[in-house]
Protein backbone atom coordinates (compact mmCIF):
# COMPACT_ATOMS: atom_id res chain seq x y z
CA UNK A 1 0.00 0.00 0.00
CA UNK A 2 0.86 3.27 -0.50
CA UNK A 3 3.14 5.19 2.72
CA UNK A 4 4.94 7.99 3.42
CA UNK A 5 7.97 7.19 1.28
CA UNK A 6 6.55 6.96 -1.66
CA UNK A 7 7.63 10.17 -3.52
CA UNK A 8 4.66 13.11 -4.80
CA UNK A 9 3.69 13.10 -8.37
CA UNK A 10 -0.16 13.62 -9.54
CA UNK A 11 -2.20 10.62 -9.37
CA UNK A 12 -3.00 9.19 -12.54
CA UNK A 13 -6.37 8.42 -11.53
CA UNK A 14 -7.98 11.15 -9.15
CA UNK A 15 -4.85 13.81 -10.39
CA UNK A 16 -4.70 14.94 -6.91
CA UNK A 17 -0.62 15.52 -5.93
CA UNK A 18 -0.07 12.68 -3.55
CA UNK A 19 2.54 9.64 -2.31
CA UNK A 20 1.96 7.61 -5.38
CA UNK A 21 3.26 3.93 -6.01
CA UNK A 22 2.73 2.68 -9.35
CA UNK A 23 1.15 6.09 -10.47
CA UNK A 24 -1.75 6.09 -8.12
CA UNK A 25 -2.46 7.60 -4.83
CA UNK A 26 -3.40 5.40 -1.63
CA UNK A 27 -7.64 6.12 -2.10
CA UNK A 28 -6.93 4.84 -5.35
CA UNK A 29 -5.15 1.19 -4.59
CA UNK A 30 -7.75 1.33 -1.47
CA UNK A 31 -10.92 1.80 -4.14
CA UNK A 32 -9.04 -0.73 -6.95
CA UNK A 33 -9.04 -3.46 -3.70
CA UNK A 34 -11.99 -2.96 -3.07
CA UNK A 35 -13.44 -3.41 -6.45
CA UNK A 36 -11.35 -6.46 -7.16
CA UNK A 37 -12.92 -8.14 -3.84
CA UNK A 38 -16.09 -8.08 -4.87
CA UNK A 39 -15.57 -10.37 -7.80
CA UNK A 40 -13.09 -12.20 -6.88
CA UNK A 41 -13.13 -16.01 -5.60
CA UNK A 42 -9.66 -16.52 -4.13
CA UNK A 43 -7.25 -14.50 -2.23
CA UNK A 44 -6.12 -11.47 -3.65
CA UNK A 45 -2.48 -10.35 -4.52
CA UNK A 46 -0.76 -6.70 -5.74
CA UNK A 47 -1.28 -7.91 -9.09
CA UNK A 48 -4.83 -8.68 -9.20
CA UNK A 49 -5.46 -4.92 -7.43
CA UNK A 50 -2.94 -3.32 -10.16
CA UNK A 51 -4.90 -4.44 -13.17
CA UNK A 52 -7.95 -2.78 -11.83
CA UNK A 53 -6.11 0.20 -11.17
CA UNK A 54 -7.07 2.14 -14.77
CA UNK A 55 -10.82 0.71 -13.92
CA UNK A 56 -11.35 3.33 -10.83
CA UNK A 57 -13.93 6.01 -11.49
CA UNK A 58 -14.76 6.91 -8.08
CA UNK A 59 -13.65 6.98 -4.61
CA UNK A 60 -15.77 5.11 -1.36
CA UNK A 61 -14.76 7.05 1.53
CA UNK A 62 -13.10 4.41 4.50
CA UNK A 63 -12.13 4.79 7.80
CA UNK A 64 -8.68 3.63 8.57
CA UNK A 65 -8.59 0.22 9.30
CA UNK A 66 -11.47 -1.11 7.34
CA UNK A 67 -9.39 -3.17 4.57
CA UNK A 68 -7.29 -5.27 7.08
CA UNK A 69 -8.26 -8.98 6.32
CA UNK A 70 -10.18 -10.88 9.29
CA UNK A 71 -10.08 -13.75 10.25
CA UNK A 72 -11.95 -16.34 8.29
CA UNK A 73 -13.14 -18.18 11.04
CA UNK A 74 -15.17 -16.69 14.37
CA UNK A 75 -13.73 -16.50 17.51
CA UNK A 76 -14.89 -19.24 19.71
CA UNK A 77 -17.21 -17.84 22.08
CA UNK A 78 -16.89 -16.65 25.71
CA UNK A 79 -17.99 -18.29 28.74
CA UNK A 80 -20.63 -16.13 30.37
CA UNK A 81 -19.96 -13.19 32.43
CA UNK A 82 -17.40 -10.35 31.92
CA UNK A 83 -14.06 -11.75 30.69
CA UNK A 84 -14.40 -15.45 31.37
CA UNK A 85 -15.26 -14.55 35.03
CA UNK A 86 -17.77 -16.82 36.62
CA UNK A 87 -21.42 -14.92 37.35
CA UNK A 88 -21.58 -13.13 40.58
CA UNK A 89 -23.15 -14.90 43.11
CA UNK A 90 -26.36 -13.40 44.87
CA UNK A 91 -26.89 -11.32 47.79
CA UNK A 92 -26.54 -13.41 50.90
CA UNK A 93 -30.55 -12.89 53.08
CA UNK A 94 -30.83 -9.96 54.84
CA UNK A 95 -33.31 -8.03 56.31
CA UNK A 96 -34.42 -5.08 57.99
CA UNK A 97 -31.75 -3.68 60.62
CA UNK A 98 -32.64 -3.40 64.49
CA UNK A 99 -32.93 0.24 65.18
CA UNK A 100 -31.66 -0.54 68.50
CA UNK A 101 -31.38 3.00 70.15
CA UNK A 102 -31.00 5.68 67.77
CA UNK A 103 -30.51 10.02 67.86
CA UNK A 104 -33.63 11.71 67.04
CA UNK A 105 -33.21 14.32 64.69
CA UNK A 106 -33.97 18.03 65.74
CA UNK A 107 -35.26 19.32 63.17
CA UNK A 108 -37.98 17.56 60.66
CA UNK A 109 -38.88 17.95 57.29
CA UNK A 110 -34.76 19.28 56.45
CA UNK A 111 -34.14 18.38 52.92
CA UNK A 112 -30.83 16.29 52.70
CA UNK A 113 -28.64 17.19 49.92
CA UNK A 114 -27.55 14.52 48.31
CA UNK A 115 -25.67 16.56 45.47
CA UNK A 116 -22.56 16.45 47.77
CA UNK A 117 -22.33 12.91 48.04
CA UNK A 118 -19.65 11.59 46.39
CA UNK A 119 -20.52 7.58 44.73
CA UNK A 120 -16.77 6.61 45.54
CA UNK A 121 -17.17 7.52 49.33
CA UNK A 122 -20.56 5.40 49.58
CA UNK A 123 -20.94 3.00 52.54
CA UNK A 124 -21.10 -0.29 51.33
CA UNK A 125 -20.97 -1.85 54.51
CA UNK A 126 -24.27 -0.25 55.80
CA UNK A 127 -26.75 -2.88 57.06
CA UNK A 128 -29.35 -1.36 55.02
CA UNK A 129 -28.01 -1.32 51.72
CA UNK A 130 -27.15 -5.14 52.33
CA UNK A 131 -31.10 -5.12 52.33
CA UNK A 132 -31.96 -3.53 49.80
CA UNK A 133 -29.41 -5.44 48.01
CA UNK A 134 -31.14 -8.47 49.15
CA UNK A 135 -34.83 -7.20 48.34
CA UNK A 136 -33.42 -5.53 44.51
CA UNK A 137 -32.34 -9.32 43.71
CA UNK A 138 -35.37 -10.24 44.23
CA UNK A 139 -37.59 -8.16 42.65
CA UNK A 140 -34.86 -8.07 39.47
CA UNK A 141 -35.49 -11.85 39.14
CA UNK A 142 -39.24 -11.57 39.70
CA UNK A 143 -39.60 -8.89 36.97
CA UNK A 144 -36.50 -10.26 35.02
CA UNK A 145 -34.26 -7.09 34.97
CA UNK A 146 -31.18 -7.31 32.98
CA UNK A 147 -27.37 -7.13 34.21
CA UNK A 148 -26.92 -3.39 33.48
CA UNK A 149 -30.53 -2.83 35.17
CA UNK A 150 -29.29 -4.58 38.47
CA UNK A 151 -25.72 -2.95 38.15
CA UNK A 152 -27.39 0.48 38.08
CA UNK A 153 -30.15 -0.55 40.91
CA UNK A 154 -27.39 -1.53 43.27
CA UNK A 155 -24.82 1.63 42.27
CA UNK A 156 -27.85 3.75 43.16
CA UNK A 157 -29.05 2.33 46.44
CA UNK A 158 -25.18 2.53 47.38
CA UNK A 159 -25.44 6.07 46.82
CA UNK A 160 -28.59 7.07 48.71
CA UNK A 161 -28.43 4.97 51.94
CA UNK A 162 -24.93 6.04 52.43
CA UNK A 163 -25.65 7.95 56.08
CA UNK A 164 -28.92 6.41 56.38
CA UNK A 165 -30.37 5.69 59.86
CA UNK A 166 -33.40 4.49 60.86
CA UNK A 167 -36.30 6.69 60.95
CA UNK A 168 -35.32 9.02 57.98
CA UNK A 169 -37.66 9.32 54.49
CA UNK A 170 -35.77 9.73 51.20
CA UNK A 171 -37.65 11.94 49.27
CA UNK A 172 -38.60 12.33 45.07
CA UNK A 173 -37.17 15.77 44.67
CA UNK A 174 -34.02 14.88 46.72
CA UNK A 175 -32.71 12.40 44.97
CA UNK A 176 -34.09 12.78 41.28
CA UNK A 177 -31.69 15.32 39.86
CA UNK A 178 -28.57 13.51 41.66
CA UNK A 179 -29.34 10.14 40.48
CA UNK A 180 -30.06 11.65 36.64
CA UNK A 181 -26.74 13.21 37.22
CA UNK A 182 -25.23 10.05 37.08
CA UNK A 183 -27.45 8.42 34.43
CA UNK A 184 -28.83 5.86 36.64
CA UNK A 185 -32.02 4.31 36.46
CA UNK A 186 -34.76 6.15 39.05
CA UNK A 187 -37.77 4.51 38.47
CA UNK A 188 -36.42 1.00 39.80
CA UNK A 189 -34.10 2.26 42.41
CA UNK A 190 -37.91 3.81 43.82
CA UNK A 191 -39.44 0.82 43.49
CA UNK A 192 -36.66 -1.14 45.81
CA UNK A 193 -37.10 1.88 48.33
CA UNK A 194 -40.77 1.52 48.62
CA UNK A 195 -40.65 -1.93 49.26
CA UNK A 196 -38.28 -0.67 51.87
CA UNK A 197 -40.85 1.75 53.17
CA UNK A 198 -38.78 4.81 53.48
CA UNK A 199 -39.80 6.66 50.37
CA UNK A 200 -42.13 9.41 49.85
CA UNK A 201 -43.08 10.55 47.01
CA UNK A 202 -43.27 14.11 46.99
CA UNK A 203 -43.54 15.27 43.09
CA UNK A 204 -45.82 17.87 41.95
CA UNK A 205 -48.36 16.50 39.79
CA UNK A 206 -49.06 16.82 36.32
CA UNK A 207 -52.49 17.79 37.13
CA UNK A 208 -51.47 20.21 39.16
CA UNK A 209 -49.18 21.89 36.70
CA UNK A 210 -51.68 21.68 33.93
CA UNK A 211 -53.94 23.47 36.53
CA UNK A 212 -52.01 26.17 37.56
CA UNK A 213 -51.28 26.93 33.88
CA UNK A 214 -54.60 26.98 32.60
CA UNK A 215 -55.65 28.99 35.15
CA UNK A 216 -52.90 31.96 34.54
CA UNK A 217 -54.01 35.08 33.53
CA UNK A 218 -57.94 34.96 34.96
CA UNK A 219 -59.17 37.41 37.28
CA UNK A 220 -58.44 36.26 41.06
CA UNK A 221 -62.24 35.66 41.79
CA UNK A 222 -62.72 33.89 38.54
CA UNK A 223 -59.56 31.26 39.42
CA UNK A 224 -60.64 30.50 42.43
CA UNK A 225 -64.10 29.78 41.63
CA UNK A 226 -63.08 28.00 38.63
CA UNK A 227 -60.10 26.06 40.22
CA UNK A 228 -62.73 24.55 43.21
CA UNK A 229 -65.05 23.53 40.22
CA UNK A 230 -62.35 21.74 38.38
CA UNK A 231 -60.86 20.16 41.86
CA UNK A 232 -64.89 19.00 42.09
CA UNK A 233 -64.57 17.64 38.54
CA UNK A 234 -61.42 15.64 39.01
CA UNK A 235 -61.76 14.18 42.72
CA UNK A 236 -65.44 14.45 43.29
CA UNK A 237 -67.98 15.96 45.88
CA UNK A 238 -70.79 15.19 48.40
CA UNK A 239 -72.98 14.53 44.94
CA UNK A 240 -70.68 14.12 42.52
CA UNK A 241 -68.59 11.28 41.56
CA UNK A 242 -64.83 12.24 40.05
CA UNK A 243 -64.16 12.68 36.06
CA UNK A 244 -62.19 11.12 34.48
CA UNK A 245 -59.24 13.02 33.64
CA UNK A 246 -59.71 13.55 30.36
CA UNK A 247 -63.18 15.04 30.56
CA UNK A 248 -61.52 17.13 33.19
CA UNK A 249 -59.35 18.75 30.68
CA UNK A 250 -61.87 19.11 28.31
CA UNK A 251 -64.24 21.32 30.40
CA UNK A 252 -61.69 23.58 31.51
CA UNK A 253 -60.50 23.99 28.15
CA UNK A 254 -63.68 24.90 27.08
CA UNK A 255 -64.58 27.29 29.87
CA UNK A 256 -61.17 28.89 29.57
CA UNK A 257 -61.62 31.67 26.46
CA UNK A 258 -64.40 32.88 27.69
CA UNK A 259 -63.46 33.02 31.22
CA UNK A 260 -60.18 34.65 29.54
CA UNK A 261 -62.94 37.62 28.20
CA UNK A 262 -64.99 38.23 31.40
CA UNK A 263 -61.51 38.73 33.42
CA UNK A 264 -60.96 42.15 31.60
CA UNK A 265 -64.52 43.23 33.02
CA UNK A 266 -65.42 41.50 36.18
CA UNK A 267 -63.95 40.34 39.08
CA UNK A 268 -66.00 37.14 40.14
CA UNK A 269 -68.33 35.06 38.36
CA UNK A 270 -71.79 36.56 40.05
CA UNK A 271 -71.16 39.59 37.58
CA UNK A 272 -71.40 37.49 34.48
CA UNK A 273 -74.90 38.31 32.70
CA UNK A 274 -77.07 36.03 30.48
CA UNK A 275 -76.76 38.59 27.58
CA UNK A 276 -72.34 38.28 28.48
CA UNK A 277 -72.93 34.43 27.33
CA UNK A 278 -74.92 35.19 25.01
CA UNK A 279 -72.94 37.61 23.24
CA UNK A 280 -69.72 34.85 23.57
CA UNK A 281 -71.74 32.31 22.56
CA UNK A 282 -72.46 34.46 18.62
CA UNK A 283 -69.66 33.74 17.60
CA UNK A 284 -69.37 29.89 18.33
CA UNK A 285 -70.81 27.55 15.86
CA UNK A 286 -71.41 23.78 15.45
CA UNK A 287 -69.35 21.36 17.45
CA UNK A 288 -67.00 24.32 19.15
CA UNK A 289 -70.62 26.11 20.72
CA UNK A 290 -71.92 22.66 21.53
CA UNK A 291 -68.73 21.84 23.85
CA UNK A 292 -68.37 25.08 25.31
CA UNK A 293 -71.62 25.83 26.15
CA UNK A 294 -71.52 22.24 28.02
CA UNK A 295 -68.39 23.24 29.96
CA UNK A 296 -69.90 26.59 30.92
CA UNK A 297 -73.26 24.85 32.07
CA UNK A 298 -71.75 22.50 34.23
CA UNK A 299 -69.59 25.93 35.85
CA UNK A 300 -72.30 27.66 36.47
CA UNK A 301 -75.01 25.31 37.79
CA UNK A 302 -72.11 23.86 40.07
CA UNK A 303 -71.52 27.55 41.27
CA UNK A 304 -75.19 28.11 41.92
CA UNK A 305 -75.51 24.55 43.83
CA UNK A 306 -72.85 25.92 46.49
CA UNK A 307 -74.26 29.80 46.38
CA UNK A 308 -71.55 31.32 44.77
CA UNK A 309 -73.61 32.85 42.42
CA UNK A 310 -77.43 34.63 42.93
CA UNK A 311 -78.73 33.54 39.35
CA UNK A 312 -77.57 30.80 36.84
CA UNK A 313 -76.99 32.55 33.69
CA UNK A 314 -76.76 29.44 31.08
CA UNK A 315 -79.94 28.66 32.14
CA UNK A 316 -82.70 27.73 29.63
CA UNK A 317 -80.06 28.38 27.03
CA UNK A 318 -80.67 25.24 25.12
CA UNK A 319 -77.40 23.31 24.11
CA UNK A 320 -79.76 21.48 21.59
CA UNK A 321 -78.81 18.42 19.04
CA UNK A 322 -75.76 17.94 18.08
CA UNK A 323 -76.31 16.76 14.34
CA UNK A 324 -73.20 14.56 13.63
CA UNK A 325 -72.23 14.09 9.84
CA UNK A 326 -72.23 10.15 8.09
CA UNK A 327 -69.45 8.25 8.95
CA UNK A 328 -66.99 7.17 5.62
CA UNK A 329 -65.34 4.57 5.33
CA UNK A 330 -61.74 4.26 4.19
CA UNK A 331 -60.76 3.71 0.96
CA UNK A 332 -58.60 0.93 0.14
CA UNK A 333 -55.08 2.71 -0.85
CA UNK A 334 -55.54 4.41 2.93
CA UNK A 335 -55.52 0.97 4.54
CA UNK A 336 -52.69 -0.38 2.19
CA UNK A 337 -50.60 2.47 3.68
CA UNK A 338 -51.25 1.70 7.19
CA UNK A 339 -50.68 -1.86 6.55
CA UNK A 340 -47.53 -0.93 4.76
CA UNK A 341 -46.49 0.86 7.57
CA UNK A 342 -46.76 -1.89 10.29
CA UNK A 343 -43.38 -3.47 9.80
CA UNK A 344 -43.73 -5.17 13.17
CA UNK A 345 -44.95 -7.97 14.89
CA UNK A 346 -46.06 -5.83 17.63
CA UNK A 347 -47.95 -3.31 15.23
CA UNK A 348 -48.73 -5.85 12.90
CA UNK A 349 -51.15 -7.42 15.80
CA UNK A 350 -52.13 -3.49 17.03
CA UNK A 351 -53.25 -3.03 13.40
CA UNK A 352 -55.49 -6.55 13.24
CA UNK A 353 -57.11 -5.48 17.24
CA UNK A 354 -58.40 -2.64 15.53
CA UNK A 355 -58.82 -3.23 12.39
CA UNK A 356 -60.73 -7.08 12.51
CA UNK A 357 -62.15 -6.80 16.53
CA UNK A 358 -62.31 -3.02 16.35
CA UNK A 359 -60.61 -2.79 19.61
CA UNK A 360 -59.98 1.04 20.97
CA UNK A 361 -56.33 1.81 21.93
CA UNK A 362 -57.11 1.69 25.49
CA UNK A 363 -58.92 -1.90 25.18
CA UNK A 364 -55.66 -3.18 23.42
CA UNK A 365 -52.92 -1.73 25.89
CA UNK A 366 -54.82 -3.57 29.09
CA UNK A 367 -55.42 -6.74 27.33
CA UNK A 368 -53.35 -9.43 29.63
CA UNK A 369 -52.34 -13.18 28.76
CA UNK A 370 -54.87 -14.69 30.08
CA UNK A 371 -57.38 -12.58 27.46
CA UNK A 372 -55.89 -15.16 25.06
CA UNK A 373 -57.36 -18.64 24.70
CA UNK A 374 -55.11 -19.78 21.91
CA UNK A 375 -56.32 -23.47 22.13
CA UNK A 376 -60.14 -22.71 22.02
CA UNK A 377 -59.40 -19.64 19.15
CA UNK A 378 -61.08 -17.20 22.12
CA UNK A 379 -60.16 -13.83 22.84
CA UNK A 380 -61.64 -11.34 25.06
CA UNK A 381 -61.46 -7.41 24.57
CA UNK A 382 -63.29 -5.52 27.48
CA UNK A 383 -64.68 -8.16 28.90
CA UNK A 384 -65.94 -9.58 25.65
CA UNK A 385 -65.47 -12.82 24.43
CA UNK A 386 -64.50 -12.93 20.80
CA UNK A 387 -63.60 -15.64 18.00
CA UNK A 388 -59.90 -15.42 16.86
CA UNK A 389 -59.79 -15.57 13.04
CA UNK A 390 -56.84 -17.33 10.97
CA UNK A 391 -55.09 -14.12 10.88
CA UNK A 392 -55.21 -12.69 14.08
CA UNK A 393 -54.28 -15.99 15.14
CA UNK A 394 -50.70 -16.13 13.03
CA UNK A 395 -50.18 -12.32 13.86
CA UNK A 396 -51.00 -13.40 17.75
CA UNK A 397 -48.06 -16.21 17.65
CA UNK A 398 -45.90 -14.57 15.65
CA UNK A 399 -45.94 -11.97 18.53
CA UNK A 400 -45.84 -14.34 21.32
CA UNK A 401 -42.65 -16.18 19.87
CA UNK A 402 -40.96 -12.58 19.45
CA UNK A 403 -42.23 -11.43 22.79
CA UNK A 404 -40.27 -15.26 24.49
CA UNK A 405 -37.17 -14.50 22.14
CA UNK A 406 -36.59 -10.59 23.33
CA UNK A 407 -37.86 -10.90 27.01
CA UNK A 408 -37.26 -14.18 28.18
CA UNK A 409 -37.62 -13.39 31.45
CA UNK A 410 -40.19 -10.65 32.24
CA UNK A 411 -42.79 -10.80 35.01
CA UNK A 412 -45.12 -8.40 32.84
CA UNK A 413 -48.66 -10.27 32.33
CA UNK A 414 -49.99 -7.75 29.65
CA UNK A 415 -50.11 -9.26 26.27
CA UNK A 416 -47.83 -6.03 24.50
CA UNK A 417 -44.89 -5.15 26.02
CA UNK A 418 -41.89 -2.52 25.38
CA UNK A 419 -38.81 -2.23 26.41
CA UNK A 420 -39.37 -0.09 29.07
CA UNK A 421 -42.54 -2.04 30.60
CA UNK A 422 -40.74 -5.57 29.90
CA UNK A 423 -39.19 -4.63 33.45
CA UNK A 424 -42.34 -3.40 34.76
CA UNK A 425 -45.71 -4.99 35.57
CA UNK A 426 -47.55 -1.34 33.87
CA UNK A 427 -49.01 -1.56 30.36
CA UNK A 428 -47.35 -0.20 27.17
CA UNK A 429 -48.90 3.50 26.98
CA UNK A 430 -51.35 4.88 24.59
CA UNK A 431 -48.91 6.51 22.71
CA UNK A 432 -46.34 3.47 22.21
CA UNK A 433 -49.43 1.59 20.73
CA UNK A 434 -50.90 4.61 18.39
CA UNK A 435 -47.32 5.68 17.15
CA UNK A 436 -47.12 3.12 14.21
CA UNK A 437 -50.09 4.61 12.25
CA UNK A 438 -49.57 8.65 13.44
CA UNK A 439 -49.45 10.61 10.54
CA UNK A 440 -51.36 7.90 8.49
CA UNK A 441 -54.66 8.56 7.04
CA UNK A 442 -55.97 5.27 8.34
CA UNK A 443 -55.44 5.99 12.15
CA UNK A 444 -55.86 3.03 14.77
CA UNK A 445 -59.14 5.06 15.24
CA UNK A 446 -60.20 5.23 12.24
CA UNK A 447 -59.91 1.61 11.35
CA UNK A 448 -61.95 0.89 14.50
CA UNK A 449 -64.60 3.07 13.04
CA UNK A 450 -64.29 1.46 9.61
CA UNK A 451 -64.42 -2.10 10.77
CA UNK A 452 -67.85 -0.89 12.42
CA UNK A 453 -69.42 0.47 9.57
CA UNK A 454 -68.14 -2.56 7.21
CA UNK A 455 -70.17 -5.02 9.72
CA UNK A 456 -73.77 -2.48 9.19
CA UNK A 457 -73.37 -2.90 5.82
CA UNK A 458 -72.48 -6.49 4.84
CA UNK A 459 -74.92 -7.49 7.48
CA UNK A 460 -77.39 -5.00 7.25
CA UNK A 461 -78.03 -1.73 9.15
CA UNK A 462 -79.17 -3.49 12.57
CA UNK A 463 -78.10 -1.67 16.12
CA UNK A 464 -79.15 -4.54 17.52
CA UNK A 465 -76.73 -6.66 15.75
CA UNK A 466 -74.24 -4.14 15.90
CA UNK A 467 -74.37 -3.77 19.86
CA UNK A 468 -74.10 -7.39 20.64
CA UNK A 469 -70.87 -7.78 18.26
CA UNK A 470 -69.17 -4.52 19.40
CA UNK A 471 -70.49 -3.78 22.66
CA UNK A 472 -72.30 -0.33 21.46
CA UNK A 473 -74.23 1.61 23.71
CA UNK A 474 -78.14 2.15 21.94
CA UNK A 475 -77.14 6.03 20.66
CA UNK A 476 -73.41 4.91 19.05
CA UNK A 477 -75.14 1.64 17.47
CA UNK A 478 -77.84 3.85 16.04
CA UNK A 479 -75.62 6.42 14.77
CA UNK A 480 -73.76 3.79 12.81
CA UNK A 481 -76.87 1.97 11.16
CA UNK A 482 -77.72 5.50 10.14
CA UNK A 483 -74.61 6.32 8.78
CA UNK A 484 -74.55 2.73 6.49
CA UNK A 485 -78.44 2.98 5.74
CA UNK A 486 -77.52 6.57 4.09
CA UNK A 487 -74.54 5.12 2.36
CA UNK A 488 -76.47 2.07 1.27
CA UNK A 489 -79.29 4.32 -0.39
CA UNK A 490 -76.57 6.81 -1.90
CA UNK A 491 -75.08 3.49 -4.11
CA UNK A 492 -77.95 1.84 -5.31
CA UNK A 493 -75.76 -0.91 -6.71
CA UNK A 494 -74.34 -1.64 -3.11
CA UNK A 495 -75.71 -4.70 -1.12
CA UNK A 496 -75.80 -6.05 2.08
CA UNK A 497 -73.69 -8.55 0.96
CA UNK A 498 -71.66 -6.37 -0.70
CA UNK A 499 -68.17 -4.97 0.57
CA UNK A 500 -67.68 -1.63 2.48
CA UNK A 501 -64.82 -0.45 -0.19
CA UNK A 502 -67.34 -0.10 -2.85
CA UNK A 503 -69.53 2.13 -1.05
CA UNK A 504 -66.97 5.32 -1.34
């Protein structure tokens, strides 16, 4: 190969001024070897390279190192454990020290800062980390955590009971930042200190943060009122049972604008006038008025309930009918997409829940094992008992053998699994399970509606038939044989028996 001995000249091939043996600069010999590898059959010498020297045309860029020959056979392979050694042996028992006698602290509630703690000067002798070294082995082989899960785990429990003595609470907002610091995993090393039963968890909420920002900028009257009516919403009253917390989001959002106007004029909601919602309520229309004006009911007549207010002013302002359009169904290039997109075995089976059992996303992250009856071709979705076709089936085991070849050893009992809740017992999040077909015109909600409407028109537009399959309420089941009665009579050609994808 070409070095630094070799004398300057231009290249014959690239022209550049370089060391050149032979004429030709080092990228060239590298680009001529690598062009005579690829069609040659036995080892290769200078002369086979030199022939194909004139042939070069362009230049693949290489890091340094890349044309060495290997070896031609693989190295035998390595006993397990790091460098031959034999695997560690477990935690000998322990369990929770004897306080004996002990100081009591003076002071309570003093934040320890664990920022100053340095991991080489922890205590590894304490009594309780050789607990919680004891109780982390066990819960790593109950939930199958991996060797750089348990090497983490132990590094951070070494690093938080250093000084620890009985009686004291490690707190959330002590030790987050520190243990992020040093890129260690929080959410287990919490889960070994509750089983402990010396953590407290003292985070802020998300709820609480979404409050407190949705509420900025409102008159102080109007935020307090409104803050005790969404507190009402989200944990519940005397008469009132708690929302869930999406609903809770939705009627603050939709109380918000105009509780946003009435802050530039009044100070508390008792000065809001019927003609002041009337005059917000102009310039709302369709589905936007309809929510609102739901939201803003449900403020008021909870204000009036606890005498906050001396006259309702939504009242007999009808919210009326809300007239919803006929559902579509997708065209067949949309679902070719989605199904193009799940590349998966985990969205591949995502896709066929909704798509073939029209399974919401929520109904297909808490579905467990034991929802599948492989032997008896049963599955059950919300409590529903349902026959497994030939292709859920396949997509179902191709699954299960990729879910027993990537976690062997997890404790998790839902049926999908991530990476993250393979060493948890939670289910996959809404998200995770959506992600595949965002962006897609055929969304995991869509297909759910599709499959729906395909079953009211092949079999006729029956709510009847169409709550005992899907588990409809009266209202959604009618709204669907509406929506494939209309569609039916707008394609005369288009039969019962005839498929969904014509009807477009």
């Amino acid at each position: 190969m070409v070095g630094r001995s070799h004398d300057e000249a231009p290249c014959t091939g690239c022209h550049r001024v370089q060391p050149a043996k032979w004429g030709y600069c080092r990228l060239c010999w590298c680009q001529a070897r690598l062009s005579t590898k690829s069609t040659a059959s036995r080892p290769l010498d200078e002369t086979d390279v030199r022939s194909r020297l004139g042939a070069v045309r362009h230049h693949q860029l290489f890091f340094v190192g890349m044309h060495y020959r290997r070896r031609s056979t693989p190295p035998p392979p390595r006993p397990r454990g790091r460098r031959g050694a034999p695997r560690k042996p477990p935690p000998l028992p322990a369990w929770r020290p004897d306080p004996g006698w002990r100081q009591l602290s003076l002071f309570d509630q003093v934040p320890r800062d664990y920022s100053r703690l340095d991991p080489a000067d922890a205590d590894l002798a304490s009594p309780w980390l050789a607990w919680a070294k004891h109780l982390a082995y066990q819960l790593a082989e109950a939930r199958g955590w991996g060797r750089n899960i348990r090497f983490a785990v132990n590094r951070g429990l070494a690093f938080v009971l250093t000084g620890y003595v009985e009686g004291d609470v490690i707190r959330h907002t002590e030790i987050f930042v520190p243990l992020r610091a040093l890129d260690l995993s929080v959410g287990h090393i919490v889960t070994v200190l509750e089983e402990m039963g010396i953590f407290e968890d003292d985070s802020e909420p998300s709820f609480e943060r979404w409050l407190a920002e949705r509420l900025e900028g409102l008159a102080p009257g109007i935020r307090s009122e409104a803050e005790r009516w969404t507190r009402v919403l989200h944990e519940g009253g005397p008469r009132s049972l708690p929302r869930r917390e999406g609903t809770v989001w939705l009627y603050l959002n939709g109380v918000r604008p105009a509780l946003l106007e009435w802050s530039d004029r009044y100070d508390h909601l008792r000065e809001v006038t019927r003609d002041d919602v009337l005059t917000y309520l102009k310039a709302l229309h369709g589905r936007q008025r309809h929510s609102q004006l739901v939201a803003l009911r449900s403020l008021f007549g909870w204000a009036k309930r606890n005498g906050l207010i001396f006259r309702n002013p939504t009242s007999r302002i009808k919210v009326g009918q809300y007239e919803y359009g006929v559902l579509q169904p997708l065209v067949p290039e949309q679902v070719d997409r989605a199904v193009a997109a799940a590349t998966t075995p985990a969205t591949r089976l995502i896709l066929a829940f909704a798509a073939v059992h029209a399974a919401r996303v929520a109904q297909i992250g808490t579905l467990m094992l034991d929802d599948v009856d492989i032997g008896n071709r049963r599955l059950t979705i919300a409590g529903r008992v349902r026959p497994l076709d030939d292709l859920t089936l396949k997509l179902l085991l191709d699954w299960l053998e990729h879910r027993r070849t990537r976690w062997p050893n997890t404790a998790n009992l839902h049926l999908l699994i991530n990476n993250q809740t393979a060493n948890r017992t939670t289910r996959a999040s809404n998200h995770w399970i959506s992600t595949s077909m965002r962006g897609q015109a055929a969304t995991l909600e869509r297909l759910r509606v599709d499959r729906q409407l395909e079953e009211a028109m092949t079999q006729g537009p029956d709510p009847l038939h169409l709550a005992e399959v899907f588990g409809l309420d009266e209202k959604t089941a009618m709204r669907y044989a509406d929506s494939a009665r209309q569609l039916l009579l707008a394609s005369p050609g288009e039969t019962p028996g005839g498929t969904v994808r014509e009807a477009e």
